[in-house]
Amino acid sequence: MLANALGNDPYFEDKTVLLIDKDAKKTNDRTWCFWEKNEGDFDPIIAKSWSQIHFFSEDYAVNHKIAPYKYKMLRGLDFYNNYLNNIQSYDNITFLQDMVTGVVDHKNYVDVTTQGREFRATRVFNSIFDYTLLHQQSKYPVLQQHFIGWFIKSDKPIFNPENATFMDFSIPQKGNTRFMYVLPFSETEGLVEYTLFSAVTLDEQEYENAIKKYIKENLKCTEYEILEKEKGNIPMTCYNFSAKNSENVLYIGVAGGWAKPSTGYTFMNTNRKTKELVAFLKKNKPLSSFSNKDRYWYYDLLLLDILYKDNSKGRRIFESLFKGSSPQLIFKFLDEETNIGEDLKIISSCPRSYFLNALFNRMF
Ligand SMILES: Cc1cc2nc3c(=O)[nH]c(=O)nc-3n(C[C@H](O)[C@H](O)[C@H](O)COP(=O)(O)OP(=O)(O)OC[C@H]3O[C@@H](n4cnc5c(N)ncnc54)[C@H](O)[C@@H]3O)c2cc1C
């Protein structure tokens, strides 16, 4: 996204940009979903969108129309093909497939070492993410959004293609925050994803058994084909990612802390941050000054503190949230666009004692 934004903006015409990735980006290694009002930048390559979402809990179920929002889905491979194609059309950008082994900021320039070569740059945007840094500190809890999803095709209609299941908490929680996420593409094809917000990942078999059980018991289907699988792990933490930035090196994407700590949603945040970054680069300031903490960071921190201390509380919190607020307000809040009155409405719909205790523990 950033390389494309730089190539697309005449302001950077006299800059030479090298985009290095160890991978050729020729596989559909992920599916991105995000909500958005009306039309957006990615509409030409969106694979499917939904105007209604389901939320389920043990004894609560709701189906919401989400207008003016839509929940949109973009296949990774469509994004890579489209964006790499654009990037190739810019004379000042080169794509190189190589493994980066070192990035050193020498103040006046940055040295980048790859397996095969060395490069010198004035500015480097680094999206190499390393979990070990997060685990070397204890100030901020580190949870993970971890999941396995199956793209399935059934022999009879089992899905309603108009409704995406945003979170289904009716499944056994086993002391964690566990939910099923279902994206139906047609009556017979869809993605069924077993997701946790927790500190520790599971054995692969446990995710797969849960998906099998859900397809059989909840979707009432026994005859189906698995077309593809996806697997992911997104950090959920308020760790200060920007501490690693220097005058000429800025960490971006998940590595820059652009994943929303409380949800793991990163894609649209990256789109917004990329626009902010392009405007910031025109001011010619040190890259280390690009970032700021705001009140949403504190809200995320409190939620993560609660879920880290007692991971079973997630179901109750998300259930209260969806009972007390419209999905439109929840999306606005997660997009960090609400006013203080709206924040209070959202927060007061959640179990207050959990958040007051977490606030008290952070303050004292
Ligand atoms: C399966 C999956 C599904 C997701 N779904 C959603 C979703 O629905 N909505 C949402 O908002 N977010 C989602 N996310 C989270 C987030 O949007 C993605 O992880 C997103 O791809 C993050 O972008 P990024 O640029 O930080 O990292 P990446 O997209 O992972 O890009 C980093 C790049 O760096 C390259 N690289 C790494 N190390 C090196 C090295 N040493 N040298 C050279 N290249 C290197 C990698 O090959 C990769 O191409 C998902 C994540 C996963 C894994």
mmCIF file of C-alpha atoms in Angstrom, residues 136-350:
data_model
loop_
_atom_site.group_PDB
_atom_site.id
_atom_site.type_symbol
_atom_site.label_atom_id
_atom_site.label_comp_id
_atom_site.label_asym_id
_atom_site.label_seq_id
_atom_site.Cartn_x
_atom_site.Cartn_y
_atom_site.Cartn_z
ATOM 1 C CA GLN A 136 10.795 -9.585 26.283
ATOM 2 C CA GLN A 137 8.719 -7.048 28.224
ATOM 3 C CA SER A 138 5.994 -7.405 30.841
ATOM 4 C CA LYS A 139 4.597 -3.860 30.994
ATOM 5 C CA TYR A 140 1.921 -4.605 28.404
ATOM 6 C CA PRO A 141 0.076 -7.916 28.173
ATOM 7 C CA VAL A 142 0.480 -9.762 24.889
ATOM 8 C CA LEU A 143 -2.515 -11.641 23.566
ATOM 9 C CA GLN A 144 -2.817 -13.123 20.109
ATOM 10 C CA GLN A 145 -5.706 -13.339 17.704
ATOM 11 C CA HIS A 146 -5.046 -16.841 16.432
ATOM 12 C CA PHE A 147 -7.173 -18.827 14.052
ATOM 13 C CA ILE A 148 -7.531 -21.529 11.448
ATOM 14 C CA GLY A 149 -10.190 -21.233 8.776
ATOM 15 C CA TRP A 150 -11.556 -23.715 6.238
ATOM 16 C CA PHE A 151 -13.013 -22.670 2.921
ATOM 17 C CA ILE A 152 -15.654 -25.326 2.349
ATOM 18 C CA LYS A 153 -18.095 -26.367 -0.354
ATOM 19 C CA SER A 154 -21.134 -28.337 0.786
ATOM 20 C CA ASP A 155 -23.375 -30.589 -1.275
ATOM 21 C CA LYS A 156 -26.561 -28.848 -0.022
ATOM 22 C CA PRO A 157 -27.373 -25.206 0.919
ATOM 23 C CA ILE A 158 -26.078 -24.462 4.423
ATOM 24 C CA PHE A 159 -25.227 -20.742 4.309
ATOM 25 C CA ASN A 160 -27.200 -17.538 3.955
ATOM 26 C CA PRO A 161 -24.946 -15.560 1.563
ATOM 27 C CA GLU A 162 -26.440 -12.245 2.773
ATOM 28 C CA ASN A 163 -25.263 -12.627 6.383
ATOM 29 C CA ALA A 164 -21.711 -12.722 7.690
ATOM 30 C CA THR A 165 -21.318 -14.207 11.168
ATOM 31 C CA PHE A 166 -19.113 -11.651 12.845
ATOM 32 C CA MET A 167 -18.735 -13.540 16.111
ATOM 33 C CA ASP A 168 -20.428 -16.725 17.276
ATOM 34 C CA PHE A 169 -19.682 -17.166 20.976
ATOM 35 C CA SER A 170 -22.168 -20.024 21.408
ATOM 36 C CA ILE A 171 -19.292 -22.521 21.195
ATOM 37 C CA PRO A 172 -17.503 -23.898 24.315
ATOM 38 C CA GLN A 173 -15.167 -21.251 25.726
ATOM 39 C CA LYS A 174 -12.876 -23.625 27.688
ATOM 40 C CA GLY A 175 -11.731 -20.739 29.895
ATOM 41 C CA ASN A 176 -10.815 -18.546 26.893
ATOM 42 C CA THR A 177 -12.325 -16.036 24.492
ATOM 43 C CA ARG A 178 -13.237 -18.326 21.579
ATOM 44 C CA PHE A 179 -15.623 -17.681 18.724
ATOM 45 C CA MET A 180 -16.507 -18.850 15.255
ATOM 46 C CA TYR A 181 -16.321 -16.453 12.315
ATOM 47 C CA VAL A 182 -18.304 -17.434 9.218
ATOM 48 C CA LEU A 183 -18.170 -15.746 5.829
ATOM 49 C CA PRO A 184 -20.690 -17.202 3.387
ATOM 50 C CA PHE A 185 -19.899 -16.665 -0.313
ATOM 51 C CA SER A 186 -22.951 -18.549 -1.620
ATOM 52 C CA GLU A 187 -25.484 -21.003 -0.184
ATOM 53 C CA THR A 188 -22.925 -23.796 -0.503
ATOM 54 C CA GLU A 189 -19.528 -22.094 -0.134
ATOM 55 C CA GLY A 190 -18.034 -20.234 2.771
ATOM 56 C CA LEU A 191 -15.179 -19.698 5.210
ATOM 57 C CA VAL A 192 -15.542 -21.137 8.721
ATOM 58 C CA GLU A 193 -12.855 -19.879 11.058
ATOM 59 C CA TYR A 194 -12.167 -20.870 14.672
ATOM 60 C CA THR A 195 -10.699 -17.835 16.428
ATOM 61 C CA LEU A 196 -9.303 -17.109 19.863
ATOM 62 C CA PHE A 197 -8.189 -13.920 21.591
ATOM 63 C CA SER A 198 -5.788 -15.502 24.070
ATOM 64 C CA ALA A 199 -2.168 -15.645 25.191
ATOM 65 C CA VAL A 200 -1.279 -19.132 24.003
ATOM 66 C CA THR A 201 -1.899 -20.855 20.673
ATOM 67 C CA LEU A 202 -3.419 -24.353 20.410
ATOM 68 C CA ASP A 203 -2.372 -27.555 18.678
ATOM 69 C CA GLU A 204 -3.551 -27.439 15.075
ATOM 70 C CA GLN A 205 -5.839 -30.405 15.716
ATOM 71 C CA GLU A 206 -7.850 -28.487 18.306
ATOM 72 C CA TYR A 207 -8.818 -25.706 15.862
ATOM 73 C CA GLU A 208 -9.657 -28.288 13.210
ATOM 74 C CA ASN A 209 -11.776 -30.438 15.543
ATOM 75 C CA ALA A 210 -13.726 -27.347 16.589
ATOM 76 C CA ILE A 211 -14.373 -26.399 12.939
ATOM 77 C CA LYS A 212 -15.513 -29.953 12.118
ATOM 78 C CA LYS A 213 -17.869 -29.972 15.124
ATOM 79 C CA TYR A 214 -19.307 -26.565 14.205
ATOM 80 C CA ILE A 215 -19.977 -27.570 10.597
ATOM 81 C CA LYS A 216 -21.707 -30.734 11.779
ATOM 82 C CA GLU A 217 -23.676 -29.386 14.743
ATOM 83 C CA ASN A 218 -24.313 -25.732 13.942
ATOM 84 C CA LEU A 219 -24.386 -25.765 10.157
ATOM 85 C CA LYS A 220 -25.940 -29.282 10.105
ATOM 86 C CA CYS A 221 -23.680 -30.461 7.348
ATOM 87 C CA THR A 222 -21.741 -33.713 7.019
ATOM 88 C CA GLU A 223 -20.950 -33.820 3.292
ATOM 89 C CA TYR A 224 -18.511 -31.117 2.257
ATOM 90 C CA GLU A 225 -15.195 -30.543 0.583
ATOM 91 C CA ILE A 226 -12.371 -28.414 2.045
ATOM 92 C CA LEU A 227 -11.249 -26.138 -0.799
ATOM 93 C CA GLU A 228 -8.518 -24.172 0.992
ATOM 94 C CA LYS A 229 -7.299 -23.481 4.511
ATOM 95 C CA GLU A 230 -6.002 -20.295 6.123
ATOM 96 C CA LYS A 231 -4.121 -19.824 9.316
ATOM 97 C CA GLY A 232 -3.142 -16.659 11.116
ATOM 98 C CA ASN A 233 -1.787 -15.067 14.203
ATOM 99 C CA ILE A 234 -2.092 -11.342 14.855
ATOM 100 C CA PRO A 235 -0.588 -9.669 17.942
ATOM 101 C CA MET A 236 -3.018 -7.954 20.311
ATOM 102 C CA THR A 237 -0.996 -5.647 22.522
ATOM 103 C CA CYS A 238 -0.497 -2.031 23.533
ATOM 104 C CA TYR A 239 3.294 -2.554 23.487
ATOM 105 C CA ASN A 240 5.071 0.593 22.363
ATOM 106 C CA PHE A 241 6.052 -0.464 18.827
ATOM 107 C CA SER A 242 7.224 3.063 17.966
ATOM 108 C CA ALA A 243 10.127 2.811 20.459
ATOM 109 C CA LYS A 244 12.034 0.907 17.744
ATOM 110 C CA ASN A 245 11.672 3.693 15.195
ATOM 111 C CA SER A 246 14.654 5.933 14.541
ATOM 112 C CA GLU A 247 15.273 9.088 12.557
ATOM 113 C CA ASN A 248 15.300 7.259 9.225
ATOM 114 C CA VAL A 249 13.665 3.891 9.943
ATOM 115 C CA LEU A 250 9.950 3.522 10.560
ATOM 116 C CA TYR A 251 8.261 0.217 11.366
ATOM 117 C CA ILE A 252 4.976 -0.148 9.507
ATOM 118 C CA GLY A 253 2.027 -2.553 9.386
ATOM 119 C CA VAL A 254 1.768 -5.118 12.184
ATOM 120 C CA ALA A 255 5.454 -4.479 12.964
ATOM 121 C CA GLY A 256 4.620 -0.798 13.498
ATOM 122 C CA GLY A 257 1.726 -1.522 15.853
ATOM 123 C CA TRP A 258 -0.913 -0.809 13.213
ATOM 124 C CA ALA A 259 -2.995 -3.853 14.225
ATOM 125 C CA LYS A 260 -5.810 -2.627 16.469
ATOM 126 C CA PRO A 261 -4.815 -4.096 19.867
ATOM 127 C CA SER A 262 -8.344 -4.996 20.929
ATOM 128 C CA THR A 263 -9.455 -6.702 17.692
ATOM 129 C CA GLY A 264 -6.484 -7.540 15.461
ATOM 130 C CA TYR A 265 -8.118 -5.670 12.541
ATOM 131 C CA THR A 266 -5.230 -4.096 10.638
ATOM 132 C CA PHE A 267 -6.115 -3.703 6.987
ATOM 133 C CA MET A 268 -8.133 -0.473 7.015
ATOM 134 C CA ASN A 269 -5.962 0.986 9.735
ATOM 135 C CA THR A 270 -2.996 0.423 7.434
ATOM 136 C CA ASN A 271 -4.863 2.195 4.632
ATOM 137 C CA ARG A 272 -5.500 5.189 6.927
ATOM 138 C CA LYS A 273 -1.958 5.207 8.349
ATOM 139 C CA THR A 274 -0.468 5.011 4.854
ATOM 140 C CA LYS A 275 -2.319 8.196 3.896
ATOM 141 C CA GLU A 276 -1.181 9.918 7.111
ATOM 142 C CA LEU A 277 2.385 8.762 6.492
ATOM 143 C CA VAL A 278 2.501 10.069 2.923
ATOM 144 C CA ALA A 279 1.357 13.507 4.172
ATOM 145 C CA PHE A 280 3.877 13.327 7.037
ATOM 146 C CA LEU A 281 6.787 12.501 4.691
ATOM 147 C CA LYS A 282 6.197 15.771 2.850
ATOM 148 C CA LYS A 283 7.037 17.639 6.085
ATOM 149 C CA ASN A 284 10.507 16.092 6.108
ATOM 150 C CA LYS A 285 10.534 15.404 9.848
ATOM 151 C CA PRO A 286 12.395 12.552 11.632
ATOM 152 C CA LEU A 287 10.442 9.326 11.182
ATOM 153 C CA SER A 288 10.599 8.686 14.937
ATOM 154 C CA SER A 289 8.103 11.544 15.435
ATOM 155 C CA PHE A 290 5.382 9.762 13.406
ATOM 156 C CA SER A 291 2.948 8.323 15.958
ATOM 157 C CA ASN A 292 0.862 9.285 18.884
ATOM 158 C CA LYS A 293 -1.054 7.601 21.646
ATOM 159 C CA ASP A 294 -4.653 8.618 22.147
ATOM 160 C CA ARG A 295 -7.560 7.717 24.401
ATOM 161 C CA TYR A 296 -8.403 4.659 22.270
ATOM 162 C CA TRP A 297 -5.007 3.233 23.175
ATOM 163 C CA TYR A 298 -6.071 3.328 26.857
ATOM 164 C CA TYR A 299 -9.442 1.704 26.109
ATOM 165 C CA ASP A 300 -7.641 -1.094 24.242
ATOM 166 C CA LEU A 301 -5.179 -1.467 27.105
ATOM 167 C CA LEU A 302 -7.948 -1.927 29.676
ATOM 168 C CA LEU A 303 -9.679 -4.590 27.555
ATOM 169 C CA LEU A 304 -6.414 -6.472 27.078
ATOM 170 C CA ASP A 305 -5.610 -6.229 30.804
ATOM 171 C CA ILE A 306 -9.010 -7.803 31.571
ATOM 172 C CA LEU A 307 -8.684 -10.589 28.982
ATOM 173 C CA TYR A 308 -5.090 -11.321 29.969
ATOM 174 C CA LYS A 309 -5.971 -11.661 33.646
ATOM 175 C CA ASP A 310 -9.104 -13.744 33.051
ATOM 176 C CA ASN A 311 -9.428 -14.861 29.449
ATOM 177 C CA SER A 312 -12.920 -16.274 30.001
ATOM 178 C CA LYS A 313 -14.424 -12.776 30.299
ATOM 179 C CA GLY A 314 -14.394 -12.073 26.547
ATOM 180 C CA ARG A 315 -17.765 -13.663 25.782
ATOM 181 C CA ARG A 316 -19.554 -11.581 28.455
ATOM 182 C CA ILE A 317 -17.846 -8.350 27.298
ATOM 183 C CA PHE A 318 -18.613 -8.790 23.579
ATOM 184 C CA GLU A 319 -22.156 -9.949 24.351
ATOM 185 C CA SER A 320 -22.811 -6.826 26.463
ATOM 186 C CA LEU A 321 -21.296 -4.670 23.748
ATOM 187 C CA PHE A 322 -23.583 -6.065 21.039
ATOM 188 C CA LYS A 323 -26.637 -5.980 23.357
ATOM 189 C CA GLY A 324 -26.043 -2.357 24.349
ATOM 190 C CA SER A 325 -24.885 -0.705 21.124
ATOM 191 C CA SER A 326 -25.679 -0.799 17.428
ATOM 192 C CA PRO A 327 -23.009 -2.340 15.156
ATOM 193 C CA GLN A 328 -22.754 1.061 13.449
ATOM 194 C CA LEU A 329 -21.666 2.644 16.744
ATOM 195 C CA ILE A 330 -19.320 -0.268 17.489
ATOM 196 C CA PHE A 331 -17.669 0.120 14.049
ATOM 197 C CA LYS A 332 -17.346 3.875 14.556
ATOM 198 C CA PHE A 333 -15.756 3.278 17.971
ATOM 199 C CA LEU A 334 -13.339 0.659 16.595
ATOM 200 C CA ASP A 335 -12.454 3.083 13.782
ATOM 201 C CA GLU A 336 -11.617 5.597 16.562
ATOM 202 C CA GLU A 337 -14.076 8.159 15.203
ATOM 203 C CA THR A 338 -16.485 8.496 18.148
ATOM 204 C CA ASN A 339 -16.959 11.501 20.424
ATOM 205 C CA ILE A 340 -16.635 11.240 24.216
ATOM 206 C CA GLY A 341 -20.430 10.840 24.671
ATOM 207 C CA GLU A 342 -20.424 7.887 22.250
ATOM 208 C CA ASP A 343 -17.373 6.388 23.993
ATOM 209 C CA LEU A 344 -19.250 6.515 27.300
ATOM 210 C CA LYS A 345 -22.305 4.836 25.737
ATOM 211 C CA ILE A 346 -20.113 1.996 24.455
ATOM 212 C CA ILE A 347 -18.107 1.630 27.660
ATOM 213 C CA SER A 348 -21.169 1.739 29.909
ATOM 214 C CA SER A 349 -22.753 -1.092 27.926
ATOM 215 C CA CYS A 350 -19.845 -3.342 29.003
#
